[in-house]
PDB file of C-alpha atoms and ligand atoms in Angstrom:
ATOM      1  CA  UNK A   1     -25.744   1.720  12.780  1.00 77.00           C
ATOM      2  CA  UNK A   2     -22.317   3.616  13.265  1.00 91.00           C
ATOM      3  CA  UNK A   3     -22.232   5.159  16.880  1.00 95.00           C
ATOM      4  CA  UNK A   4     -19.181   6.885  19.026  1.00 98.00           C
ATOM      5  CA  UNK A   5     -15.807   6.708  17.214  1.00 98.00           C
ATOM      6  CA  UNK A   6     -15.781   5.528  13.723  1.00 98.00           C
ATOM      7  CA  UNK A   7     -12.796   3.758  12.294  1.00 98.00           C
ATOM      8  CA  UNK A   8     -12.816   3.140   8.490  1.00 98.00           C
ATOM      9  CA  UNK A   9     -10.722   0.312   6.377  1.00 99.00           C
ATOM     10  CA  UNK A  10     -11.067   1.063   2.618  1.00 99.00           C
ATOM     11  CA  UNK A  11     -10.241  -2.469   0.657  1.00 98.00           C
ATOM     12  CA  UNK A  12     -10.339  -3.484  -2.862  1.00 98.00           C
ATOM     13  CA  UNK A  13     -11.659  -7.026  -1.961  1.00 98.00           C
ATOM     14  CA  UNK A  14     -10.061 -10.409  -2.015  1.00 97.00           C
ATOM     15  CA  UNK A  15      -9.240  -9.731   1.955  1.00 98.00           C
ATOM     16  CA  UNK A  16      -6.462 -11.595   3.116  1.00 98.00           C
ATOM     17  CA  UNK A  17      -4.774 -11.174   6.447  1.00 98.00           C
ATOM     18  CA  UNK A  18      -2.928  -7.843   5.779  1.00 98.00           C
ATOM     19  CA  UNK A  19      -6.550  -6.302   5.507  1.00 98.00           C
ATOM     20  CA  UNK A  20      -8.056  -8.417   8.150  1.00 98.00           C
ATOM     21  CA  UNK A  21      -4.899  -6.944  10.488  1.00 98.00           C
ATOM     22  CA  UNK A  22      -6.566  -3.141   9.574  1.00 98.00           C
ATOM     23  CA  UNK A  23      -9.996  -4.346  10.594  1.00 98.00           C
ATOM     24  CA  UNK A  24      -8.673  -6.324  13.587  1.00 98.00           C
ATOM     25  CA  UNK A  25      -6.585  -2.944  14.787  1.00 98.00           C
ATOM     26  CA  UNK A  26      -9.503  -0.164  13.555  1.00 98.00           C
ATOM     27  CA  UNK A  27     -12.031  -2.491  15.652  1.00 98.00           C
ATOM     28  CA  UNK A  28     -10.231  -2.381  18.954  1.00 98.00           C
ATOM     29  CA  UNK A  29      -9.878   1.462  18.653  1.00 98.00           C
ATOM     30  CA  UNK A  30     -13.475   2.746  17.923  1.00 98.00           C
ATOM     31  CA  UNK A  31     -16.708   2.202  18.860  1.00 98.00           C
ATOM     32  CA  UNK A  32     -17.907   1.873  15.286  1.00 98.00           C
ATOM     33  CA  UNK A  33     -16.382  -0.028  12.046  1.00 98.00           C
ATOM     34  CA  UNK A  34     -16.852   0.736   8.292  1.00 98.00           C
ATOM     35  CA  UNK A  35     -15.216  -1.281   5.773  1.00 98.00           C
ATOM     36  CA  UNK A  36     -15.520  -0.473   2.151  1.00 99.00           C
ATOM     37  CA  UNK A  37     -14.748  -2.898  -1.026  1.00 98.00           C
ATOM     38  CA  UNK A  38     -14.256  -1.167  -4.579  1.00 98.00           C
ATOM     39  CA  UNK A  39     -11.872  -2.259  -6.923  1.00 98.00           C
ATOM     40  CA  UNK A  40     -11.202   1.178  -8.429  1.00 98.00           C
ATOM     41  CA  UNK A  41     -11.162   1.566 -12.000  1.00 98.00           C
ATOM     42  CA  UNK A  42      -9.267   5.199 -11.813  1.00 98.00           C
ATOM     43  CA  UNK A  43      -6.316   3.432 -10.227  1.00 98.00           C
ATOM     44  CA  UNK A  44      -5.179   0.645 -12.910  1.00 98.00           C
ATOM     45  CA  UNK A  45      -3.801   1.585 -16.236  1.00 97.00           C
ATOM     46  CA  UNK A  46      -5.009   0.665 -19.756  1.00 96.00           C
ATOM     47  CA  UNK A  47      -2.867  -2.173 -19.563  1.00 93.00           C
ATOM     48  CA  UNK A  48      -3.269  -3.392 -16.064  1.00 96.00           C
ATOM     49  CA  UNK A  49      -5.325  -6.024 -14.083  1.00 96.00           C
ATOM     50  CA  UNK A  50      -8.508  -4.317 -13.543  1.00 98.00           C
ATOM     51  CA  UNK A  51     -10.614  -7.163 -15.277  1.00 97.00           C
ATOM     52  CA  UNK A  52      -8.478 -10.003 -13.653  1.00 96.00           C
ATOM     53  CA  UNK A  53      -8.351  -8.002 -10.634  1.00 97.00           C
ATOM     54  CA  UNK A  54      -9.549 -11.174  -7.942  1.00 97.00           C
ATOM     55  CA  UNK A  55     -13.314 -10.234  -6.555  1.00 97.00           C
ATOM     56  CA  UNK A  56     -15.356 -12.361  -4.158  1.00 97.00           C
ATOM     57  CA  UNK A  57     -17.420 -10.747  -2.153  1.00 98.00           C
ATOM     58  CA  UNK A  58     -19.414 -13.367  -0.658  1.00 98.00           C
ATOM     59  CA  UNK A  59     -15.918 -14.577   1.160  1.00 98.00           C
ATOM     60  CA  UNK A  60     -15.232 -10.989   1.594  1.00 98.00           C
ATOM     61  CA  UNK A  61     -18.816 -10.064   3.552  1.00 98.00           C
ATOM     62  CA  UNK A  62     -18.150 -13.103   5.508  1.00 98.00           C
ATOM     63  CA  UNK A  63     -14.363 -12.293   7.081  1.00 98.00           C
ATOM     64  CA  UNK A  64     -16.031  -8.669   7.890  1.00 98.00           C
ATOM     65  CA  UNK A  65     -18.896  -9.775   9.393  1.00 98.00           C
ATOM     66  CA  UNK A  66     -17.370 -12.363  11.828  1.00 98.00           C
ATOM     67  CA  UNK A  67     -14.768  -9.446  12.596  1.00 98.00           C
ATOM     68  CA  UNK A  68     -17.269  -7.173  13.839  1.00 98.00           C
ATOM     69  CA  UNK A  69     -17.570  -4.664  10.994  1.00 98.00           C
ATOM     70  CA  UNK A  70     -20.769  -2.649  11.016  1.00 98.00           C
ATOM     71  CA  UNK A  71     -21.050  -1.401   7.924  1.00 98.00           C
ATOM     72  CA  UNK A  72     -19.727  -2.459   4.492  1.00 98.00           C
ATOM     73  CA  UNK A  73     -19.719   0.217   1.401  1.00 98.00           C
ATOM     74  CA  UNK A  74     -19.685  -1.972  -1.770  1.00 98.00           C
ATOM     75  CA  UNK A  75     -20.806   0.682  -4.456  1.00 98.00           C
ATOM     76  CA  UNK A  76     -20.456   0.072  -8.188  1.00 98.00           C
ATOM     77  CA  UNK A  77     -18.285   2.115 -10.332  1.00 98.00           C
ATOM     78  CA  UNK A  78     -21.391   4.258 -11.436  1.00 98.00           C
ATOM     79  CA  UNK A  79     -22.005   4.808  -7.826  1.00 98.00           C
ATOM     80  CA  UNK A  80     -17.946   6.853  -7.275  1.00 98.00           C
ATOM     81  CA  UNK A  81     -17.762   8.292 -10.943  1.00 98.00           C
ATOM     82  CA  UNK A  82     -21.427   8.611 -12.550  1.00 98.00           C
ATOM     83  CA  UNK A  83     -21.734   9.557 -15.673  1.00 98.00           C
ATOM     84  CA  UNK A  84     -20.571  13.022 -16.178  1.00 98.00           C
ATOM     85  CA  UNK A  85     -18.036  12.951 -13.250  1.00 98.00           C
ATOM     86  CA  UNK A  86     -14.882  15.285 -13.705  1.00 98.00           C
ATOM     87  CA  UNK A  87     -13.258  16.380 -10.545  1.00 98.00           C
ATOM     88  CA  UNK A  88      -9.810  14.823  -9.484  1.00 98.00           C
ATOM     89  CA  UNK A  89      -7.413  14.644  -6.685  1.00 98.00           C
ATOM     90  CA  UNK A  90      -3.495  15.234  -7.526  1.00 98.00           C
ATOM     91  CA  UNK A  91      -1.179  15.050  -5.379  1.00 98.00           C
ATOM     92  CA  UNK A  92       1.818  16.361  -6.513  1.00 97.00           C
ATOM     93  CA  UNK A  93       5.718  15.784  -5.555  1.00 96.00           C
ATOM     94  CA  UNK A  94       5.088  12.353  -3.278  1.00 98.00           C
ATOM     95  CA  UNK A  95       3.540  10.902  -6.163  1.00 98.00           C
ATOM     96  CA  UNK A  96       6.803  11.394  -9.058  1.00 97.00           C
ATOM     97  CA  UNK A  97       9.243   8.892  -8.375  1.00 97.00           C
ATOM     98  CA  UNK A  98       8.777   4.529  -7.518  1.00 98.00           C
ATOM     99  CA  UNK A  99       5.308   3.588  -8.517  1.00 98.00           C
ATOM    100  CA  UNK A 100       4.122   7.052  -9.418  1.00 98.00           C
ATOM    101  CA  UNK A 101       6.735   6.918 -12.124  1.00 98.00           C
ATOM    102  CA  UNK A 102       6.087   3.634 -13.176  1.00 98.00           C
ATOM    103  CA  UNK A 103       2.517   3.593 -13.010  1.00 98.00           C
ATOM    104  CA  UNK A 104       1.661   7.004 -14.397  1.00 97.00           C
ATOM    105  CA  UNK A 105      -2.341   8.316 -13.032  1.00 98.00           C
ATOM    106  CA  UNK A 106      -2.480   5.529 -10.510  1.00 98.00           C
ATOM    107  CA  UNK A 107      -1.868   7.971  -7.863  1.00 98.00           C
ATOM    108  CA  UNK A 108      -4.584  10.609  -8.822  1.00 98.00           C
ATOM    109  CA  UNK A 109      -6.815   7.681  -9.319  1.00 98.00           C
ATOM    110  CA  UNK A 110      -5.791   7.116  -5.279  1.00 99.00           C
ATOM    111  CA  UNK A 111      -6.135  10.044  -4.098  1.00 99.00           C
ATOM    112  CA  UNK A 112      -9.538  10.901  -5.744  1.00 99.00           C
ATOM    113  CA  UNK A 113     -11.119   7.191  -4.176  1.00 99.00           C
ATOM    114  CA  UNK A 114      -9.766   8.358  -1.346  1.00 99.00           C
ATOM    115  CA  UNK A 115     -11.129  11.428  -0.860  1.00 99.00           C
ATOM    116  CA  UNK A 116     -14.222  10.531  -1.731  1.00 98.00           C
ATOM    117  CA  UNK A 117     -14.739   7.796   0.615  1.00 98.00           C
ATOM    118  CA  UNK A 118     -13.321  10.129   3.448  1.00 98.00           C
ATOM    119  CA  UNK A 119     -16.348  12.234   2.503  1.00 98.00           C
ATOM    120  CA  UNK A 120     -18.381   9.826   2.360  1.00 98.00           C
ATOM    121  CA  UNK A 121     -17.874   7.674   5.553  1.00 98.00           C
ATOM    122  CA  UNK A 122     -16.776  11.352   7.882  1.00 98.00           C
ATOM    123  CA  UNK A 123     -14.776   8.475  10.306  1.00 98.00           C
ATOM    124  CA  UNK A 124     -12.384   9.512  13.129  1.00 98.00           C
ATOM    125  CA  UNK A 125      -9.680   6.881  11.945  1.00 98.00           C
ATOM    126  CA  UNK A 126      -9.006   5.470   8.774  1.00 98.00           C
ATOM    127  CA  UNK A 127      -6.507   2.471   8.630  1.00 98.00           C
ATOM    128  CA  UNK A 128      -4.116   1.866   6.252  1.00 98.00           C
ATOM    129  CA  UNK A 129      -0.712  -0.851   5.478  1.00 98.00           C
ATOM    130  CA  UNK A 130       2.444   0.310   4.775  1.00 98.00           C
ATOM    131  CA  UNK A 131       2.466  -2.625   2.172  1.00 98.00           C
ATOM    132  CA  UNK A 132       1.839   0.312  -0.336  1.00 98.00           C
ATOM    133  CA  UNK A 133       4.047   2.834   1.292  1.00 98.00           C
ATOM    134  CA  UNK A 134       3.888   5.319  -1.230  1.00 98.00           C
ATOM    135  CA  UNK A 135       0.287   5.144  -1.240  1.00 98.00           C
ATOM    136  CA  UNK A 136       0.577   6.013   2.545  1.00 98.00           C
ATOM    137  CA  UNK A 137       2.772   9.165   1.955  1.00 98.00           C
ATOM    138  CA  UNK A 138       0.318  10.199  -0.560  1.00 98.00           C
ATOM    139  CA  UNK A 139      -3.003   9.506   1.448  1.00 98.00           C
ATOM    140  CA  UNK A 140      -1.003  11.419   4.328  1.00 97.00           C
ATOM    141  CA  UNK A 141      -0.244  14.568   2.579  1.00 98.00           C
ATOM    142  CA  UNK A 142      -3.679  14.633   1.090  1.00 98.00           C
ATOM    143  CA  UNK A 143      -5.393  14.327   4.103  1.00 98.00           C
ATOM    144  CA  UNK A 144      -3.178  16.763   5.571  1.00 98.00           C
ATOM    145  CA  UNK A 145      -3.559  19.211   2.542  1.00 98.00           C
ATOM    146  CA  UNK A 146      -7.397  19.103   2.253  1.00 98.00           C
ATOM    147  CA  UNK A 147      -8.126  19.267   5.984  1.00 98.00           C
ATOM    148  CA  UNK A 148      -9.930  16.270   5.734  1.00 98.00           C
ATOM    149  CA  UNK A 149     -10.460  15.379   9.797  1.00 98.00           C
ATOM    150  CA  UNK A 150      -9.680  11.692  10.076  1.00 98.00           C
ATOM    151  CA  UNK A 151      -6.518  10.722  11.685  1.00 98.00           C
ATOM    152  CA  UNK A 152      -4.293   8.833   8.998  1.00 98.00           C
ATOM    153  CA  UNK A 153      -3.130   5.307  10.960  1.00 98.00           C
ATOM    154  CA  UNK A 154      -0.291   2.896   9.173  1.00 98.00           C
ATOM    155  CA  UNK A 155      -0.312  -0.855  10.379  1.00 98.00           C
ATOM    156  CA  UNK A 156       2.957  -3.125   9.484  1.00 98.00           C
ATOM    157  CA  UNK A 157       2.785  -5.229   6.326  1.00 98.00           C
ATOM    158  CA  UNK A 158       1.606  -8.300   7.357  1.00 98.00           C
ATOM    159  CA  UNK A 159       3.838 -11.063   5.762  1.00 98.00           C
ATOM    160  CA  UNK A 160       3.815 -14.781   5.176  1.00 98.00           C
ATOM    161  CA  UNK A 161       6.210 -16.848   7.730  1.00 98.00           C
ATOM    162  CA  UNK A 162       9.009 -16.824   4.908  1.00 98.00           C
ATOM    163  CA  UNK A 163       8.660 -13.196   4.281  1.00 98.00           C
ATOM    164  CA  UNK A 164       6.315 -12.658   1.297  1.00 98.00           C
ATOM    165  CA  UNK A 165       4.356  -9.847   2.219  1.00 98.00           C
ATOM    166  CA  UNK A 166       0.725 -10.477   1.751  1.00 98.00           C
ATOM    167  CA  UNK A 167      -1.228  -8.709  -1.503  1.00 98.00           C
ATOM    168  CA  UNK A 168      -4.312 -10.249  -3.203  1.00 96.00           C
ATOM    169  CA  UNK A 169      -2.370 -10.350  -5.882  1.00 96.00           C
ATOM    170  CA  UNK A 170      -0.175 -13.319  -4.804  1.00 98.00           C
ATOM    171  CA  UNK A 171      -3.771 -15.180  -5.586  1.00 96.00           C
ATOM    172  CA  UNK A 172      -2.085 -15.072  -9.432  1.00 97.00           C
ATOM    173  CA  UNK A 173       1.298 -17.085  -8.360  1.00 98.00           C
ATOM    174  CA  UNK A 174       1.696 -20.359  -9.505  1.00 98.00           C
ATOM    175  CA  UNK A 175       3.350 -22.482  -6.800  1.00 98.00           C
ATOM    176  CA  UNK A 176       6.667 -22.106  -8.735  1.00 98.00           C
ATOM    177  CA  UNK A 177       6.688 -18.274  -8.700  1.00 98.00           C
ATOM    178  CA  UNK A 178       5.435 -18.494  -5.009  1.00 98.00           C
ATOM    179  CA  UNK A 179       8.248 -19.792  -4.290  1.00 98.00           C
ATOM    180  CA  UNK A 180      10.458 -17.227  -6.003  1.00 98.00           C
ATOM    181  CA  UNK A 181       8.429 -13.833  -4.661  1.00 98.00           C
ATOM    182  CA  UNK A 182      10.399 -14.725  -1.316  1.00 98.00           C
ATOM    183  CA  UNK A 183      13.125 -13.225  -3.325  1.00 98.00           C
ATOM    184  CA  UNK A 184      11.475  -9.548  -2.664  1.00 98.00           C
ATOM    185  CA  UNK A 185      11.332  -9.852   1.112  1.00 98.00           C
ATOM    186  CA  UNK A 186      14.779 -11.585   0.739  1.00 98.00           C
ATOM    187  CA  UNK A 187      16.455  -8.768  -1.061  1.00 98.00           C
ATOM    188  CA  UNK A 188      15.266  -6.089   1.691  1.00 98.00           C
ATOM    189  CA  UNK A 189      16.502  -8.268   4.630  1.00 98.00           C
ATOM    190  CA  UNK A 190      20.039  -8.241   2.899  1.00 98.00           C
ATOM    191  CA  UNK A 191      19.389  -4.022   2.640  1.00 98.00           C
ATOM    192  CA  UNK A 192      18.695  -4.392   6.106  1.00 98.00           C
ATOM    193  CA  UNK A 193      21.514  -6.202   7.654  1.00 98.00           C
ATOM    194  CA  UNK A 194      24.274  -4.005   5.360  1.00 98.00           C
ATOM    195  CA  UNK A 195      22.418  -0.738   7.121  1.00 98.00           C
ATOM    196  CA  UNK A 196      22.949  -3.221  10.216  1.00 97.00           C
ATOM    197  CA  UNK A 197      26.230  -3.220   9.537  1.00 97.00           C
ATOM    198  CA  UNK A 198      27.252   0.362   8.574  1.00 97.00           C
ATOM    199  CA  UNK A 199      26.160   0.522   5.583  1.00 96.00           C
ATOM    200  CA  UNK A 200      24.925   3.927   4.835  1.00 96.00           C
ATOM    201  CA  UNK A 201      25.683   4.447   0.918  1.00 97.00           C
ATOM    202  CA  UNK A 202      22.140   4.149  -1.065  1.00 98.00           C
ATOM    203  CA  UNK A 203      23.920   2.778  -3.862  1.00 97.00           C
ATOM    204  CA  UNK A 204      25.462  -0.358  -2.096  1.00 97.00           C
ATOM    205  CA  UNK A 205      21.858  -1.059  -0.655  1.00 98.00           C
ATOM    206  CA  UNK A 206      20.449  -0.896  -3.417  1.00 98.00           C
ATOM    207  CA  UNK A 207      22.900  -3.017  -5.563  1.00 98.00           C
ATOM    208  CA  UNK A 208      22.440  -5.329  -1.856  1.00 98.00           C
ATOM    209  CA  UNK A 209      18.939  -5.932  -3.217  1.00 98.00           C
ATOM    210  CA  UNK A 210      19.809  -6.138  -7.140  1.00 98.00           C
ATOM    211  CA  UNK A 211      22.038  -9.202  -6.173  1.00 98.00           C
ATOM    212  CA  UNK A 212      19.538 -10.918  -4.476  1.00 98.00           C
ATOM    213  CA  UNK A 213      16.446 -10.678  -7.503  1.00 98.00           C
ATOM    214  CA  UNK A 214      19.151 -10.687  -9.972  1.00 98.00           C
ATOM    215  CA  UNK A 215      19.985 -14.564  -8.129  1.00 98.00           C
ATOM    216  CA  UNK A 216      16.611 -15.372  -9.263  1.00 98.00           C
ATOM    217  CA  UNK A 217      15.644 -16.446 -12.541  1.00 98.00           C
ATOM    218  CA  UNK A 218      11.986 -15.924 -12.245  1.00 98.00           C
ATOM    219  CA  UNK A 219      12.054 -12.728 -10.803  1.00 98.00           C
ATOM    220  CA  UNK A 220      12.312  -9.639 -13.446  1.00 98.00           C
ATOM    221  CA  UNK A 221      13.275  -6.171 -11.482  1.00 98.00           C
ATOM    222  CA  UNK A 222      11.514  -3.202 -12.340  1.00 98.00           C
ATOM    223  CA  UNK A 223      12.890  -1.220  -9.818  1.00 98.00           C
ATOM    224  CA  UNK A 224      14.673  -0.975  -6.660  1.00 98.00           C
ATOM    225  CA  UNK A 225      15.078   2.576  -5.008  1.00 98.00           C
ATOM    226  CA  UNK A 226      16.630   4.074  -1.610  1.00 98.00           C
ATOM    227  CA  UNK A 227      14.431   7.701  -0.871  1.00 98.00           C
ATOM    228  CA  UNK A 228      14.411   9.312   2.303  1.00 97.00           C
ATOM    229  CA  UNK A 229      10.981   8.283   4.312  1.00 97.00           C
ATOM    230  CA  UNK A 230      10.107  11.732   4.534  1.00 94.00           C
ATOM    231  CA  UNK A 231       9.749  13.004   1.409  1.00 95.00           C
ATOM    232  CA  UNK A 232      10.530   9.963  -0.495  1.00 97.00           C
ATOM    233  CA  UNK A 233      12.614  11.179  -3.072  1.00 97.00           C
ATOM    234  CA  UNK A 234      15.291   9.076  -4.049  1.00 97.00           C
ATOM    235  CA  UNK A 235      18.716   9.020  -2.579  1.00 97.00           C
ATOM    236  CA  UNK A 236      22.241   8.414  -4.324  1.00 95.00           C
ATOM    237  CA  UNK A 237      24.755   9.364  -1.671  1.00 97.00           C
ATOM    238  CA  UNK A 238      25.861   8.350   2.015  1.00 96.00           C
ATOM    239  CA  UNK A 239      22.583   9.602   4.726  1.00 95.00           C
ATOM    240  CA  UNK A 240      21.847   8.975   8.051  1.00 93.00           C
ATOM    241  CA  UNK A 241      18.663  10.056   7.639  1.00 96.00           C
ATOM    242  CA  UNK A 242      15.565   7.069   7.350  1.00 97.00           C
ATOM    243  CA  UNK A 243      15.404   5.657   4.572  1.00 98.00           C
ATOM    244  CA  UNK A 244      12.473   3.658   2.555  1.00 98.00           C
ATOM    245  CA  UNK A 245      13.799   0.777   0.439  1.00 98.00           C
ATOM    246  CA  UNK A 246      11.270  -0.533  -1.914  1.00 98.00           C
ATOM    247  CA  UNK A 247      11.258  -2.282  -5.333  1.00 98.00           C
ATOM    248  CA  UNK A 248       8.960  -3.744  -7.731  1.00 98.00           C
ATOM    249  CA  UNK A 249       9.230  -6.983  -8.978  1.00 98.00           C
ATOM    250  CA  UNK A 250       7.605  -8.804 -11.842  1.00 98.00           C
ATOM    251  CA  UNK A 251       7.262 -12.520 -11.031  1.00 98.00           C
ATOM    252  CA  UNK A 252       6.151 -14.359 -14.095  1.00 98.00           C
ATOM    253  CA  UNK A 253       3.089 -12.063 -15.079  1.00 96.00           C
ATOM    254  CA  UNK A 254       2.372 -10.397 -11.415  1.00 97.00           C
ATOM    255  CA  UNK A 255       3.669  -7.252 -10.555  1.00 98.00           C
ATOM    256  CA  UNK A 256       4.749  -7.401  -6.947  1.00 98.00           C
ATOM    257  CA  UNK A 257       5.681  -4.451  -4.527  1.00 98.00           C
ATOM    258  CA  UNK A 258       7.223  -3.847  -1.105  1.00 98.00           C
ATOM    259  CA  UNK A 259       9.545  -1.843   1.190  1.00 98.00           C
ATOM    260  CA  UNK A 260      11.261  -2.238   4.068  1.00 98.00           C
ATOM    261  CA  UNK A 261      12.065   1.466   6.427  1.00 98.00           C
ATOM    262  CA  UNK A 262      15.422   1.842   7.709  1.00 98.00           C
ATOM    263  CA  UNK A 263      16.672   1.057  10.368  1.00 97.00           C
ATOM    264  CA  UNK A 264      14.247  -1.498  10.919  1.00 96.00           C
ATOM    265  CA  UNK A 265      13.121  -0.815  13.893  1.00 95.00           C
ATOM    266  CA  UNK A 266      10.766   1.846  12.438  1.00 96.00           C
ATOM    267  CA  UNK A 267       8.467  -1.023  11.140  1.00 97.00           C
ATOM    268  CA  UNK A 268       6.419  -1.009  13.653  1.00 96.00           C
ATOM    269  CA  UNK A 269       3.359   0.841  14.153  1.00 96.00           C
ATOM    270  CA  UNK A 270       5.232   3.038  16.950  1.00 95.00           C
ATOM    271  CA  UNK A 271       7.415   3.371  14.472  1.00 94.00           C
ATOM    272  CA  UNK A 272       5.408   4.058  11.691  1.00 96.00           C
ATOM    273  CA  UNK A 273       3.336   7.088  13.557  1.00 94.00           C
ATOM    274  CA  UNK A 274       6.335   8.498  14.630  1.00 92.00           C
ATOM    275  CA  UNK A 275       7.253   8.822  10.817  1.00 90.00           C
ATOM    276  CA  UNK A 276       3.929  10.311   9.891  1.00 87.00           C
ATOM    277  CA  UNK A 277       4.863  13.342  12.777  1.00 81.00           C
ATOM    278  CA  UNK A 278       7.897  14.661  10.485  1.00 74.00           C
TER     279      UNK A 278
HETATM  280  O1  PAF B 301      -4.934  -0.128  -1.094  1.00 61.05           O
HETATM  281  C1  PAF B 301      -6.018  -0.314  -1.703  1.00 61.05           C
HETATM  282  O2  PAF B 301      -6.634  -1.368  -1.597  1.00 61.05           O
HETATM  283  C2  PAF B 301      -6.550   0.777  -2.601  1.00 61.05           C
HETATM  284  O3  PAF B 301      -5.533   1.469  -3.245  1.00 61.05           O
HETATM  285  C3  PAF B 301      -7.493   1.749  -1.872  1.00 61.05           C
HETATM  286  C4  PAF B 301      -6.777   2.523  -0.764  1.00 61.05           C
HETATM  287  C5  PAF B 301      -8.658   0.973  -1.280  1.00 61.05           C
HETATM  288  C6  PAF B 301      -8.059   2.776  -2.868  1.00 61.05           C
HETATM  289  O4  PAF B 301      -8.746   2.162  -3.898  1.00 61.05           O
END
């Protein structure tokens, strides 16, 4: 049973090493571990990949069990939204612009999973990737709004050795497209070594990372955006404040996301709690 500190790692399933790097982290800093999988169906839109969405929780139990977890939340949907549910979490500016915009309710679909499983698991520390930046800023303000009292931690996107940062969703690739969705991680290193350089106008970044996806033909851009990390709204002229770069991507029929904080040197989980402090 949970004892001491509690550190919590909400998943939805198909673990890979990005979640695996949560558990690994949340385990070393409390004296108890809960990991929940729920593949939320408030989160996807009507025409998203809830059915496809990968599930196997047999492999999933496994990885948490030989990681030390001590408790692992799988409820069915009926369990979070029973029949006559009604109550909602918005979160309001974070959520407008990059995915928000492009995936409209996703975010109050989010935030409400969230806060639910905060209430329902009352840990210390809840661990999180920056993978899904946005969804950090979101699950920060939240957390922060509602008084919830669990500390909000952000671990580095974990990332294959050419740069393709890990998703469950990269399950879908063919080997083809695999090959192309380095193209993502590519077009923020080039955003990164122009800001390396001097490069301080959002609109040359950005354009930075356009040339790259635009060089491949299997990659279709959805967006690519320069916002400030602090507020994440989106930036058109010269700043020296941080920035997030981020884009979506769709590689054949997967919709890929990342993000890359500028200057780089903020992607790291010093890094990444100092940003949480503005
Ligand atoms: O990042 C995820 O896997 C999900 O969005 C989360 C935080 C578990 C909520 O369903």
């Amino acid at each position: 049973m949970l004892r001491g500190s509690v550190g919590l790692v909400t998943t939805m399933g198909a673990l890979h090493a990005g979640h695996m790097a949560l558990v690994e982290t949340a385990r070393a800093e409390n004296d108890s571990l809960m990991a929940t999988i729920f593949v939320n169906p408030t989160q996807f839109g009507p025409n998203e990949d809830l059915a496809a969405y990968p599930r196997d929780l047999p492999h999933d139990l496994g990885l948490l069990e030989v990681a030390g977890v001590d408790l692992v939340f799988t409820p069915s949907p009926d369990v979070i939204y029973p029949a006559g549910y009604q109550t909602y979490v918005t979160v309001e500016q974070v959520t407008q612009g990059l995915e928000g915009a492009h995936r409209p309710g996703h975010f109050r679909g989010v935030a409400t999973v969230v806060a639910k499983l905060f209430n329902l698991a009352q840990a210390n520390r809840a661990y999180f990737g920056q993978k899904d930046a946005q969804q950090v800023a979101v699950i920060r303000r939240m957390a922060q709004d509602l008084n919830f009292p669990v500390d909000v931690i952000v671990c580095p996107t974990v990332r294959e050795a050419d740069g393709l940062a890990l998703s469950s969703r990269n399950v879908y690739l063919t080997p083809e497209q695999r090959k192309a969705a380095t193209a993502l991680s590519q077009s923020l290193l080039a955003a990164a070594h122009a800001y390396e350089q001097g490069g301080r106008d959002p609109q040359v970044l950005t354009r930075t990372m356009r040339e790259v996806l635009d060089a491949e033909p299997l990659a279709e851009t959805e967006y690519v955006s320069a916002a400030l990390a602090a507020t994440l709204e989106e930036v058109t002229t010269a700043t020296d404040e941080l920035l997030l770069m981020s884009l979506a991507v769709r590689v054949g029929r997967t919709r890929l996301i990342d993000n890359l904080l500028l200057p780089a040197s903020l992607n790291t989980r010093e890094g990444l709690a100092a940003l949480g402090a503005i």
